[in-house]
Short mmCIF file of C-alpha atoms in Angstrom, two decimals:
data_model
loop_
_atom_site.label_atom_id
_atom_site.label_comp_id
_atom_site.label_asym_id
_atom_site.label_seq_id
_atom_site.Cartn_x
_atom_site.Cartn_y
_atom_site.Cartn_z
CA UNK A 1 -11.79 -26.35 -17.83
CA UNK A 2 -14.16 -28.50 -15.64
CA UNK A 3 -16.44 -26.35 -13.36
CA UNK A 4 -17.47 -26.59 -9.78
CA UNK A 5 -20.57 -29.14 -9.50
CA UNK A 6 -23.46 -26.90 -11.31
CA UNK A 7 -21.45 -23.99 -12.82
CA UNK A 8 -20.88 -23.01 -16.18
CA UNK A 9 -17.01 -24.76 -17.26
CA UNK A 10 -14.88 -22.20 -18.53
CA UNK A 11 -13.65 -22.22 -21.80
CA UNK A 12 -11.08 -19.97 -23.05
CA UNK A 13 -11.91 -20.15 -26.56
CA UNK A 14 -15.25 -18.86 -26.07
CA UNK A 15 -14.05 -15.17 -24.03
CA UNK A 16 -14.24 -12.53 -26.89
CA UNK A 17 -12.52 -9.32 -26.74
CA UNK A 18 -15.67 -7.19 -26.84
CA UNK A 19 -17.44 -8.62 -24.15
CA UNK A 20 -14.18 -9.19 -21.68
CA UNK A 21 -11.67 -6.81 -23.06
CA UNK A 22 -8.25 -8.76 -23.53
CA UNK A 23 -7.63 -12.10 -22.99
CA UNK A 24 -4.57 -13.78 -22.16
CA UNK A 25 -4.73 -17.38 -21.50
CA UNK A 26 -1.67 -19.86 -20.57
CA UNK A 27 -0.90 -20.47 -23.83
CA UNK A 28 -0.67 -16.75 -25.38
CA UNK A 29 3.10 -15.42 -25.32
CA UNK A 30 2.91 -12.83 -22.89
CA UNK A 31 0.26 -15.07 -20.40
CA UNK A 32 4.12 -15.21 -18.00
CA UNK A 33 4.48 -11.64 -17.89
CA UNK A 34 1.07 -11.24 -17.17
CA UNK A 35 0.69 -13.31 -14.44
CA UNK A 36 4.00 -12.54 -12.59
CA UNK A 37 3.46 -10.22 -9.42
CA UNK A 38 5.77 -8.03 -7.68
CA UNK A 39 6.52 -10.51 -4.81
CA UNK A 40 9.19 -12.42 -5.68
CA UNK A 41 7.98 -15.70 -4.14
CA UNK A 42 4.43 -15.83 -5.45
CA UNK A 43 4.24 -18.10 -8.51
CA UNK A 44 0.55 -19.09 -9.34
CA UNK A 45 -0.65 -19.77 -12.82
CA UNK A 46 -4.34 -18.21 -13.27
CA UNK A 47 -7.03 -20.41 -15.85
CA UNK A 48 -7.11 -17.07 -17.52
CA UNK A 49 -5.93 -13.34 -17.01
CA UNK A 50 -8.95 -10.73 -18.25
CA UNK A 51 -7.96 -7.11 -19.33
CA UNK A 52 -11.56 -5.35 -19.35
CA UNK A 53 -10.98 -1.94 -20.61
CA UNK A 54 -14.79 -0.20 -19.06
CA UNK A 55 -17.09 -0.69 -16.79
CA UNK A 56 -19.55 -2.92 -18.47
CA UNK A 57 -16.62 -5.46 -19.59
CA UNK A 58 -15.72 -5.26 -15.34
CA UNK A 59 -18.84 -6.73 -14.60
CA UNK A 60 -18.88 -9.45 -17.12
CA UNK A 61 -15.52 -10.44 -15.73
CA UNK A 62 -16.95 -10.42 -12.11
CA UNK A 63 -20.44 -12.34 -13.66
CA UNK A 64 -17.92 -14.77 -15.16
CA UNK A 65 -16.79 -15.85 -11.98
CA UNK A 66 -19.98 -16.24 -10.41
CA UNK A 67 -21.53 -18.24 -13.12
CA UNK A 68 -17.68 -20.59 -12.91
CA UNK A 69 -17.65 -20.65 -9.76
CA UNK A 70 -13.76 -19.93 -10.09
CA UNK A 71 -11.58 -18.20 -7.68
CA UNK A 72 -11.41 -14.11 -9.07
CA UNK A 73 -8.41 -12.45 -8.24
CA UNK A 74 -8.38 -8.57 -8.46
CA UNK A 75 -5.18 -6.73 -10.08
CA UNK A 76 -4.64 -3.41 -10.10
CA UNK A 77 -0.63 -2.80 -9.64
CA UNK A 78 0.26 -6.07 -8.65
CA UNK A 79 1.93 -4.58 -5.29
CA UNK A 80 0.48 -7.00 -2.78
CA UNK A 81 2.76 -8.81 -0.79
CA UNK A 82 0.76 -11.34 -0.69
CA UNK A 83 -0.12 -11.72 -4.17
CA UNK A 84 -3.63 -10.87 -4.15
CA UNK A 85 -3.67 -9.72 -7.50
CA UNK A 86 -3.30 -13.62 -9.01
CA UNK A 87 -4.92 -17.03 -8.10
CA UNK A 88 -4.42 -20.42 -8.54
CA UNK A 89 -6.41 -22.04 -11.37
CA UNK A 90 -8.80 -18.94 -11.14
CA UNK A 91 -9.55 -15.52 -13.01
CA UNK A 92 -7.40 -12.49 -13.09
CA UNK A 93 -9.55 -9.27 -13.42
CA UNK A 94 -6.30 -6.97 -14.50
CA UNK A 95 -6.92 -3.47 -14.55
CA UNK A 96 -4.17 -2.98 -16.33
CA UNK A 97 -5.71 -1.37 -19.63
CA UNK A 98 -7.86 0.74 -17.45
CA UNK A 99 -5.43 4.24 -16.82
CA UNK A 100 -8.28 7.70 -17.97
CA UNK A 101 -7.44 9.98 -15.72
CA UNK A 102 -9.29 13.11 -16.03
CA UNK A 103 -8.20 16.01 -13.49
CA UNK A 104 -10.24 19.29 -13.09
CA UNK A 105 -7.67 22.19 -11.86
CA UNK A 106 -10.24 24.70 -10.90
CA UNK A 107 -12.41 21.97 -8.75
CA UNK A 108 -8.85 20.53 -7.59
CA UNK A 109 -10.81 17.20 -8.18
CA UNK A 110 -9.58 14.06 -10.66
CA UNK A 111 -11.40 11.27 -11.19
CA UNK A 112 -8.92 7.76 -12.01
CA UNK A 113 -9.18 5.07 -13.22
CA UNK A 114 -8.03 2.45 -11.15
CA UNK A 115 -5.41 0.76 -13.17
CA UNK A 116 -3.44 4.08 -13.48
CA UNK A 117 -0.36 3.71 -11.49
CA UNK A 118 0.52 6.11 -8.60
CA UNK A 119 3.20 7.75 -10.07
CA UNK A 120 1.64 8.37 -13.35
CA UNK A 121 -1.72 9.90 -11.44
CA UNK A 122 1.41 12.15 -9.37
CA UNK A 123 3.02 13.20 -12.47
CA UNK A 124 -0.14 14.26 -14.32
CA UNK A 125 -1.86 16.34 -11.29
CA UNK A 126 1.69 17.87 -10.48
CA UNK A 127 1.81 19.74 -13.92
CA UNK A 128 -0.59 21.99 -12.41
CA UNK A 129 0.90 22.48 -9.40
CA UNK A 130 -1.52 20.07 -7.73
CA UNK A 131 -0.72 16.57 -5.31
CA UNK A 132 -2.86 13.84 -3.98
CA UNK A 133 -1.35 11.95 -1.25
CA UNK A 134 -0.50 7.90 -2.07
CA UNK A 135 2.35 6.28 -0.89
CA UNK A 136 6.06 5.84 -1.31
CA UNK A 137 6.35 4.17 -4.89
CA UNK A 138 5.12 4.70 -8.38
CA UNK A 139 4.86 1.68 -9.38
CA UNK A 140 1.75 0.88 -7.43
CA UNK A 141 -1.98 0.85 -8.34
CA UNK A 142 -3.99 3.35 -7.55
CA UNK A 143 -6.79 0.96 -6.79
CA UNK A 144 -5.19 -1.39 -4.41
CA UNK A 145 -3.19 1.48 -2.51
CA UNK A 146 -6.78 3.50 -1.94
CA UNK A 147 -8.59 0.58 -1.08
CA UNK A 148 -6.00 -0.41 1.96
CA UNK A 149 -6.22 3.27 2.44
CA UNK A 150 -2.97 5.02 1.64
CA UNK A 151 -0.03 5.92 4.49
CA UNK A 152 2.90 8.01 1.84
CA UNK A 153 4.89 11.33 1.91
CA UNK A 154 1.98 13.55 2.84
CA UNK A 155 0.22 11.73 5.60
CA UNK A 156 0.40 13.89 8.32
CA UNK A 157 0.25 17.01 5.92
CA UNK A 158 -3.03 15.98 4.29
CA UNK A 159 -3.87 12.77 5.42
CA UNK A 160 -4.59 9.02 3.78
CA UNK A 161 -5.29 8.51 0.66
CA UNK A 162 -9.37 7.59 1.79
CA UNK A 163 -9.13 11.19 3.31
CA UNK A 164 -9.48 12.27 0.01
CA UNK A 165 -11.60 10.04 -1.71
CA UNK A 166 -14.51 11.79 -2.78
CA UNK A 167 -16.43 9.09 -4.45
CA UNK A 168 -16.17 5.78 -6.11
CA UNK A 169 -17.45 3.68 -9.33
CA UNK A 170 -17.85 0.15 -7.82
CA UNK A 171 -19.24 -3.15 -9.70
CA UNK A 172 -20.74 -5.28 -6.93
CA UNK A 173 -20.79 -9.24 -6.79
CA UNK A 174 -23.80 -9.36 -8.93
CA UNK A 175 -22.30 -7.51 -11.77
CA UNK A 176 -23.92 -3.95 -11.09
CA UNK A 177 -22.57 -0.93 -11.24
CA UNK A 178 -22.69 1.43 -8.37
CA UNK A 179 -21.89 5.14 -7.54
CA UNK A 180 -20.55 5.39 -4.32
CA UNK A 181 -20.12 8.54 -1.93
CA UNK A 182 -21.16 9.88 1.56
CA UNK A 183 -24.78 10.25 0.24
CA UNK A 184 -25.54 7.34 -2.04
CA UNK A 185 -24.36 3.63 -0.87
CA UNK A 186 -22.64 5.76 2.50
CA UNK A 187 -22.44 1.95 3.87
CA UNK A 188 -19.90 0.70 0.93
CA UNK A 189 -18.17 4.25 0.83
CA UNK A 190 -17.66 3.62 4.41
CA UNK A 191 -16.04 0.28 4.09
CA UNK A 192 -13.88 1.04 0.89
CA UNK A 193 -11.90 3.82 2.77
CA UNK A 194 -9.69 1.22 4.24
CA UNK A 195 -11.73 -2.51 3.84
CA UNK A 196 -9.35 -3.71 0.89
CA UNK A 197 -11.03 -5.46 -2.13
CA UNK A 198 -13.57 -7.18 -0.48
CA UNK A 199 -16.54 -5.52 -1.36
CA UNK A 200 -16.51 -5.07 -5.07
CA UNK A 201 -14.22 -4.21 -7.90
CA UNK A 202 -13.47 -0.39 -7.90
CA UNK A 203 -13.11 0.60 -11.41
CA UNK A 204 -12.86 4.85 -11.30
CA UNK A 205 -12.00 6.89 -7.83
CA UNK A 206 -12.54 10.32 -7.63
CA UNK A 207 -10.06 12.39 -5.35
CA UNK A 208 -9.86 15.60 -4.00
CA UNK A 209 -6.58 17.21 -5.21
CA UNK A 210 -3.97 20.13 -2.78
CA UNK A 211 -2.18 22.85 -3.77
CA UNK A 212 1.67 22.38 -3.93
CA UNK A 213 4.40 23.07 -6.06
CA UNK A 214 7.33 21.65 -4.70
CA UNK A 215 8.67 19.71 -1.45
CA UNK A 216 11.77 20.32 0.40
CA UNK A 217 12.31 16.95 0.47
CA UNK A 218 15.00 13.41 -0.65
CA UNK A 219 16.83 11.02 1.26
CA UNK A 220 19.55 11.76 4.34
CA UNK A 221 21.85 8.34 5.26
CA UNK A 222 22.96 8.50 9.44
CA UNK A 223 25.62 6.26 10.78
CA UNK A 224 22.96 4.86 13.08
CA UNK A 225 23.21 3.98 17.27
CA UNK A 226 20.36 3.81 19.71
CA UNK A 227 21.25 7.30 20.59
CA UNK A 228 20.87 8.58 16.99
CA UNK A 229 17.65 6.79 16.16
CA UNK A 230 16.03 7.35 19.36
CA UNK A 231 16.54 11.44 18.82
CA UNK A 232 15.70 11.28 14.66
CA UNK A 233 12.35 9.90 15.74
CA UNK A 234 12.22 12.50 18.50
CA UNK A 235 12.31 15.23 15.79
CA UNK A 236 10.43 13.46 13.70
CA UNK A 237 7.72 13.48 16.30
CA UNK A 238 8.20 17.03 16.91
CA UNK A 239 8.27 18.41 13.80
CA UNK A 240 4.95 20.12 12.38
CA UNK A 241 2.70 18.29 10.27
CA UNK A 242 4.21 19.52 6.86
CA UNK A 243 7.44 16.98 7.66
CA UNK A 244 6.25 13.31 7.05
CA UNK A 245 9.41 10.66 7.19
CA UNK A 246 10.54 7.04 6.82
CA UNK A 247 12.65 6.20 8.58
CA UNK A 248 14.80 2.98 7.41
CA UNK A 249 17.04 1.24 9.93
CA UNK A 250 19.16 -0.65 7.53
CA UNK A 251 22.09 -3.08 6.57
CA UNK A 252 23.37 -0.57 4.04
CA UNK A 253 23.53 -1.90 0.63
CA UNK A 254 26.32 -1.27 -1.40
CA UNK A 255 25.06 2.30 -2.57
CA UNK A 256 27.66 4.17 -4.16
CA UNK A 257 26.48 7.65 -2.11
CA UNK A 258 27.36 5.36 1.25
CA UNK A 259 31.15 5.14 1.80
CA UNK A 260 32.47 1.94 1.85
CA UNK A 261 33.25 1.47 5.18
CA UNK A 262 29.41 1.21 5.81
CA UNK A 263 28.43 -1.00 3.35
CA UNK A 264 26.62 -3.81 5.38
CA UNK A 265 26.51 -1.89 8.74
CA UNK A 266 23.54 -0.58 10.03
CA UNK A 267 22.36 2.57 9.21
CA UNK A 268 19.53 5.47 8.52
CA UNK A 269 18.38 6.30 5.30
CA UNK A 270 15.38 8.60 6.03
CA UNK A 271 13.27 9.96 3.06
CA UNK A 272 12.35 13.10 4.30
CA UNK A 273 9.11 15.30 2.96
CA UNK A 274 8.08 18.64 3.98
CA UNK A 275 5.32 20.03 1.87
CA UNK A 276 6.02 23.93 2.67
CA UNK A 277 8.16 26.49 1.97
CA UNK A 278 11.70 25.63 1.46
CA UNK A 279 13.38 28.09 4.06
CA UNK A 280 10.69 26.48 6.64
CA UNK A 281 11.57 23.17 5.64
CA UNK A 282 15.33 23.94 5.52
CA UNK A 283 15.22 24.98 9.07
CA UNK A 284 13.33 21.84 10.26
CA UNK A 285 15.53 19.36 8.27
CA UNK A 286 18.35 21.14 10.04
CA UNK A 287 17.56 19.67 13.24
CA UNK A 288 17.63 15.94 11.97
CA UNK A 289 21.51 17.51 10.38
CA UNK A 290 22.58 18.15 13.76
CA UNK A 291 21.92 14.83 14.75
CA UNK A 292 25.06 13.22 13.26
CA UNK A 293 27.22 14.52 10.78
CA UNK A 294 25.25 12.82 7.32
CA UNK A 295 26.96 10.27 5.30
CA UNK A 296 24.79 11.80 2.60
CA UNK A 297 22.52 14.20 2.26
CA UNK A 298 19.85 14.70 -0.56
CA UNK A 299 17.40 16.62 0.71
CA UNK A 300 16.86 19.94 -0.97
CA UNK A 301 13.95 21.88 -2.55
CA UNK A 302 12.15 19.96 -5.67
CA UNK A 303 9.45 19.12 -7.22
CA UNK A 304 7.02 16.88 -5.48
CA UNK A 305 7.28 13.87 -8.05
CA UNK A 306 11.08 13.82 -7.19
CA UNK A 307 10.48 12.72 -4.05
CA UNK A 308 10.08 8.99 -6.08
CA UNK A 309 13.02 7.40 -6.59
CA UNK A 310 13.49 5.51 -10.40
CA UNK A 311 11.89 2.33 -10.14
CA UNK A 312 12.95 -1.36 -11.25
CA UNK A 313 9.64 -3.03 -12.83
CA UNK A 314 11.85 -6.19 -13.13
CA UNK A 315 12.17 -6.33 -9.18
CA UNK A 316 10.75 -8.89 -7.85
CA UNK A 317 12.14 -8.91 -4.04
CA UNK A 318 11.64 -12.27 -1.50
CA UNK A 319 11.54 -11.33 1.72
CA UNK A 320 9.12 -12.25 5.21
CA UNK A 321 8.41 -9.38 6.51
CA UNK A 322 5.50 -8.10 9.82
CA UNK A 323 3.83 -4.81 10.21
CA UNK A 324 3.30 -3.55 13.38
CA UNK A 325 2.01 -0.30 15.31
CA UNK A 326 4.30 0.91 18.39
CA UNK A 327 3.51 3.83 20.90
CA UNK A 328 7.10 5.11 21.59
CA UNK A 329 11.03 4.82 20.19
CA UNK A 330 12.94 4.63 23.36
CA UNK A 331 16.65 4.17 24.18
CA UNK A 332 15.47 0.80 24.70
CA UNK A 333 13.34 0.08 21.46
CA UNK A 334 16.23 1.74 19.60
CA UNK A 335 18.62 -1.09 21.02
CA UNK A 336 16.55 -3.92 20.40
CA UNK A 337 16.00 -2.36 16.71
CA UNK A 338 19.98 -1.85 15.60
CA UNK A 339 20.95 -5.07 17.54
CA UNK A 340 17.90 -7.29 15.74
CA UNK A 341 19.22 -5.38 12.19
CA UNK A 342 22.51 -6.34 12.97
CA UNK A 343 21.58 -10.18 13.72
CA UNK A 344 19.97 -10.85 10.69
CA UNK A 345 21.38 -13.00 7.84
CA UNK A 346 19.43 -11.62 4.87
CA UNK A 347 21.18 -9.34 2.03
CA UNK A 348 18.64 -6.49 3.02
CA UNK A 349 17.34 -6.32 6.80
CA UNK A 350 15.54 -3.80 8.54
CA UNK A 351 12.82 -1.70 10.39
CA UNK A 352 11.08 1.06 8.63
CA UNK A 353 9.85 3.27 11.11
CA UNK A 354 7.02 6.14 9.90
CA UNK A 355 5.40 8.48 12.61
CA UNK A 356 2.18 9.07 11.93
CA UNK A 357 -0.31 11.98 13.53
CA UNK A 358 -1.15 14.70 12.32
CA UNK A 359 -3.98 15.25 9.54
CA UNK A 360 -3.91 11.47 9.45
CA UNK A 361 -4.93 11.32 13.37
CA UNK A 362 -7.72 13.93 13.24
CA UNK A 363 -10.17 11.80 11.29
CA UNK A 364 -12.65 9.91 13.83
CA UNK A 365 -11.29 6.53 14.04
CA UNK A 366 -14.97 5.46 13.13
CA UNK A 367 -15.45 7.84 10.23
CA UNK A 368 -13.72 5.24 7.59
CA UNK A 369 -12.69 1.44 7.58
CA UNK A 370 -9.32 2.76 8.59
CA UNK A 371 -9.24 2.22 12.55
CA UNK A 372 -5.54 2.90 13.45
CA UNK A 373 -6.19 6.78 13.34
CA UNK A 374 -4.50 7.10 16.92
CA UNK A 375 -1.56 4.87 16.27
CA UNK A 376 1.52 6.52 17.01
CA UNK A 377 4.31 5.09 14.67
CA UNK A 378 4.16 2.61 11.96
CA UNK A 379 6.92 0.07 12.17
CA UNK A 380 7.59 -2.67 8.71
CA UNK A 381 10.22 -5.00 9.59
CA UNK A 382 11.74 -6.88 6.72
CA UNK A 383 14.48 -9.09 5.53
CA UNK A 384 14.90 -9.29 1.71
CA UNK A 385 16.66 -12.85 1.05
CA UNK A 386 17.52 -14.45 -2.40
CA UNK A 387 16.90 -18.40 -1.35
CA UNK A 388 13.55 -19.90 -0.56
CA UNK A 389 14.76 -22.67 0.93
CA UNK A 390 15.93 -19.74 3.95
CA UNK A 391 12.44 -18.76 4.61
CA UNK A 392 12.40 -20.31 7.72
CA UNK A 393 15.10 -18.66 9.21
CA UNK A 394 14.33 -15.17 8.19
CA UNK A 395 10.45 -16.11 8.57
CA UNK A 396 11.86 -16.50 12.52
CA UNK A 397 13.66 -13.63 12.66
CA UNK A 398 10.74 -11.23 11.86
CA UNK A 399 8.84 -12.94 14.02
CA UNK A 400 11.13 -12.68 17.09
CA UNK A 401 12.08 -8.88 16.19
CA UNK A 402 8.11 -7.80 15.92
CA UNK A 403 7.45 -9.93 19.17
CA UNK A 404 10.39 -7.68 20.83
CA UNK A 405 9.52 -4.23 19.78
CA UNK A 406 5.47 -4.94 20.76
CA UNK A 407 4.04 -2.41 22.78
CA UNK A 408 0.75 -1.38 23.64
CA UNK A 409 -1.03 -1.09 19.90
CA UNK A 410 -1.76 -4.38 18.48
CA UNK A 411 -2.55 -3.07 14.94
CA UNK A 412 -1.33 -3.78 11.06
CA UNK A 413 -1.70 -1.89 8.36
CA UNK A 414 -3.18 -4.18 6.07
CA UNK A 415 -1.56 -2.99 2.57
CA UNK A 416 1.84 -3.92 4.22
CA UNK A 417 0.58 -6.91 5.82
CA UNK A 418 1.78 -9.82 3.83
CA UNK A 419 -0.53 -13.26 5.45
CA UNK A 420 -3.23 -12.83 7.83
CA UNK A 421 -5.12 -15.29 9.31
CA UNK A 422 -8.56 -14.67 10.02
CA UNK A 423 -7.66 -13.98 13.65
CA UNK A 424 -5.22 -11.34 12.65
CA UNK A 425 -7.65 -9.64 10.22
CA UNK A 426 -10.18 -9.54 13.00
CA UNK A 427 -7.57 -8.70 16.11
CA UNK A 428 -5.52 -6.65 14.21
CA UNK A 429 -6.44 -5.19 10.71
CA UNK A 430 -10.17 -3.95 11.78
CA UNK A 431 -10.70 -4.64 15.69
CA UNK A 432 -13.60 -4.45 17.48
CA UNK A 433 -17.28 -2.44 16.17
CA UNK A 434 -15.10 -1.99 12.73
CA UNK A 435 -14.46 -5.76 11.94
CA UNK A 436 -18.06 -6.26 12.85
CA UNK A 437 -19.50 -3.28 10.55
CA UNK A 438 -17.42 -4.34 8.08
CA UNK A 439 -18.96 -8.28 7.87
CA UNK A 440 -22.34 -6.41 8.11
CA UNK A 441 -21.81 -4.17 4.67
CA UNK A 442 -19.82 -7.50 3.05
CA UNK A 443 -22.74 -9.75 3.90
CA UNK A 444 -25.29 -7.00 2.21
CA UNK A 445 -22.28 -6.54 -1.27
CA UNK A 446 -20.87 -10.03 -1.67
CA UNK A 447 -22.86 -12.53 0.61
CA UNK A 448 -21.30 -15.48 -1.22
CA UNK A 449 -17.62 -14.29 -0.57
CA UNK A 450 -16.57 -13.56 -4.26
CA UNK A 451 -14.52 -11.21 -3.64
CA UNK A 452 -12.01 -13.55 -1.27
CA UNK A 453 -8.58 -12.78 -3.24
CA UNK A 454 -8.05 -10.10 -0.35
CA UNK A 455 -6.96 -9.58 3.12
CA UNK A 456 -10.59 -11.41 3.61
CA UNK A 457 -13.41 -10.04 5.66
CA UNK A 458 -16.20 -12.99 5.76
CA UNK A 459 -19.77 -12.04 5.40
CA UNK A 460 -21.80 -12.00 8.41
CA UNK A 461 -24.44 -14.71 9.02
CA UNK A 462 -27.88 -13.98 10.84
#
C-alpha cells in the first residue's frame, strides 16, 4: 500500500506474528468477520486488522501507524455506535486476543485486560461473590466501556465504572508504555476516567471489586400511559441508591412473555436492579407493582450475572439514535415520550430512560473526565430500522423527539453517542474547564492526533 508523502508504505507481507501478534489482512478468510462491528450500518474495510497479544506487540502496532501515517482504529468489543473500532483503508489494533484477567479476592482488586468482555470479567469476579459495575450487556469491551466511563446496573449503588478504576497500563502515541494512577501520570489518569480513546491505547485496567452475592433484580413489562411512566420514574427517583433502572418506553416486539394484544403498542419494559437484600428489594420493587397490574414480571432474587440477558453476537442492529440528559419526567415529558414512540415508523422505537444520582452524583464533577455527575436522568432515544435507504426519516424523527424532550442539561453521554461533531464534543460531551483540560493532557500524550478513531478531542495549540 502507498504511504502518505514521507512515511513508511505498508506492506502486509512484511507484519510477522511475533512482532504484531496476528495478522489478518483482506485477503485471509476470516479478514470479514474480523472487520464487521456491532453497528449494523458501518461497513469499512481496514488495510489490515492487528491482534497484538502484550504490551510490547501494542506499541509496535501504535509505532506502525505513526511511521504509515495510516488512520489506527482502536477495538476492544466492537460496541461503538459509531464504529470506532474500524477505519477506512487504515489499521485495526483489535484487542481481541488480549482477555488475562487476574482477580485478587482478599484485596477485592482485578486487574483486566482490556479485550476481556464485560460479561466474562462479571462472571469470573462473581464466583467469589464479588461485582464491578459496567453496563447493561456482556458483549461489550471492557476497554471501550471504562474509557467512556461506564453508566450499568449498579450506578447509583457504587458508581461508574472510572469510580473504580484504580489504575491503568497505557501505551502512549510514541509507543511507550505507561503506568497510570492518581500518583504517577495523575494528568492521563484524569482524562481516561471518561475522555474515550483519545489519549493512548489502554491495554490492562485495574478495578476495585464490591461485595455482593446476588441482586433482586430482571425485567417488569407495564402497559404504559403518561400517568404510568410519569409515577415509575417517580419511584425510581425515590427509591434508595441500591435500586438502579432502565427504563424502556417501547413499541413492544413480538416477545412471547407480552400478550398479543400488545405486540406493537407502547409499553415499559424496565430492568430493574437492587443490589441488597432480597426482602428490602422485594418491598421497593413492590411499589413500581402497584403501579399497574404487570404484563410480566421477572424480577426476583438471583445472582448478579443474571441480570444479563443471552446475547446475539450475530446482531448487528441499524438504527439513528440521540442521547440526551433531562432534569425531570413530567405529565408533560411523559406525553410527548408515548406519543413520539407511537409516531415512529421503525420495527423497534423508543426512549430509554435511566435515573442517575446516587454514588454516581457524589463524585466532584471535576474529579474525572466524566462531567455529567449532576445530571438527573439519562434519556437514549432510538429507532431500530432494517432499510438504509429510511435513514432519513428515522434520522428526523430522533431528531425532532430529542429536540422535544430538551430541558435544561445539554449533555451526552459519549459511549451512547453515535456522531459528534466537534461542536457537540466540546458543547456537550466535556463542556467548559473539562473540554479545555482535556486538549491540554491530549496535546502533552498524542500532539499529532493519532489517536483520532474516537469521539475526538483535538490537541491544544500554544
Amino acid at each position: 500500500m502507498t504511504a502518505p508523502h514521507g512515511r513508511a508504505a505498508l506492506s502486509i507481507g512484511e507484519l510477522t506474528d511475533e512482532q504484531y501478534g496476528q495478522v489478518i489482512g483482506p485477503g485471509d478468510a476470516d479478514y470479514e468477520t474480523a472487520r464487521t462491528v456491532y453497528a449494523g450500518d458501518v461497513d469499512r474495510r481496514p488495510a489490515v486488522i492487528l491482534r497484538p497479544r502484550n504490551a510490547a506487540q501494542v506499541a509496535s502496532v501504535v509505532r506502525l501507524a505513526q511511521e504509515t501515517g495510516l488512520q489506527l482504529a482502536v477495538r476492544s468489543g466492537g460496541h461503538s455506535g459509531a464504529g470506532h473500532g474500524v477505519c477506512e483503508g487504515g489499521i485495526v489494533l483489535d484487542l481481541t486476543n488480549m482477555r488475562a484477567l487476574e482477580i485478587d479476592v482478599e484485596a477485592r482488586t482485578a486487574w483486566a485486560e482490556t479485550g476481556i468482555s464485560a460479561g466474562e470479567y462479571t462472571e469470573a469476579a462473581a464466583e467469589h461473590g464479588l461485582v464491578t459495575g459496567f453496563g447493561d450487556s456482556t458483549m461489550v469491551g471492557v476497554g471501550g466501556i471504562t474509557l467512556g466511563g461506564g453508566i450499568g446496573f449498579l450506578a447509583r449503588k457504587h458508581g461508574m465504572t472510572i469510580d473504580d478504576l484504580l489504575a491503568a497500563e497505557i501505551v502512549t502515541a510514541d509507543g511507550e508504555l505507561l503506568l497510570v494512577d492518581e500518583h504517577n501520570h495523575p494528568d492521563l489518569f484524569w482524562a481516561i476516567r471518561g475522555g474515550g480513546g483519545n489519549f493512548g491505547v489502554a491495554t490492562r485496567f485495574k478495578f476495585r471489586l464490591h461485595e455482593l452475592n446476588g441482586v433482586y433484580g430482571g425485567m417488569m413489562v407495564l402497559p404504559v400511559t403518561p400517568e404510568v411512566l410519569e409515577a415509575f420514574i417517580a419511584e425510581a427517583e425515590a427509591a434508595p441508591e441500591e435500586l438502579s433502572t432502565i427504563v424502556n418506553v417501547w413499541t413492544a416486539p413480538p416477545f412471547p412473555f407480552v400478550p398479543k394484544e400488545y405486540h406493537g403498542k407502547p409499553i415499559i419494559l424496565a430492568m430493574m436492579c437492587y443490589a441488597g437484600p432480597s426482602e428490602a428489594g422485594e418491598e421497593v420493587i413492590g411499589r413500581f407493582r402497584a403501579i399497574a397490574p404487570p404484563l410480566a414480571d421477572m424480577v426476583q432474587a438471583m445472582p448478579y450475572p443474571g441480570m444479563f440477558p443471552p446475547a446475539d453476537p450475530l446482531l448487528r442492529p441499524i438504527s439513528a439514535a440521540r442521547n440526551i440528559f433531562i432534569d425531570r419526567v413530567d405529565r408533560a415529558t411523559a406525553e410527548t415520550i408515548v406519543e413520539r414512540v407511537v409516531a415512529s415508523s421503525a420495527i423497534v422505537a423508543g426512549a430509554q430512560l435511566r435515573v442517575l444520582g446516587g454514588a454516581l452524583a457524589r463524585v466532584p464533577s471535576d474529579a474525572t473526565a466524566f462531567a455529567h455527575r449532576q445530571s438527573k436522568i439519562m434519556a437514549h432515544l432510538s429507532a431500530i430500522y432494517a432499510n438504509q435507504a429510511d435513514v432519513d426519516l428515522h434520522e428526523t424523527w430522533v431528531e425532532e423527539f430529542a429536540a422535544a424532550l430538551r430541558q435544561s442539561d445539554s449533555g451526552s453521554y459519549g459511549n451512547f453517542v453515535v456522531n459528534a461533531e466537534q461542536e457537540q464534543i466540546r458543547e456537550a460531551l466535556y463542556p467548559g474547564a473539562t473540554g479545555e483540560r482535556l486538549a491540554q493532557i491530549k496535546a502533552k500524550y498524542d500532539p499529532t492526533n493519532l489517536f483520532c478513531s474516537n469521539h475526538n478531542i483535538l490537541p491544544a495549540t500554544s
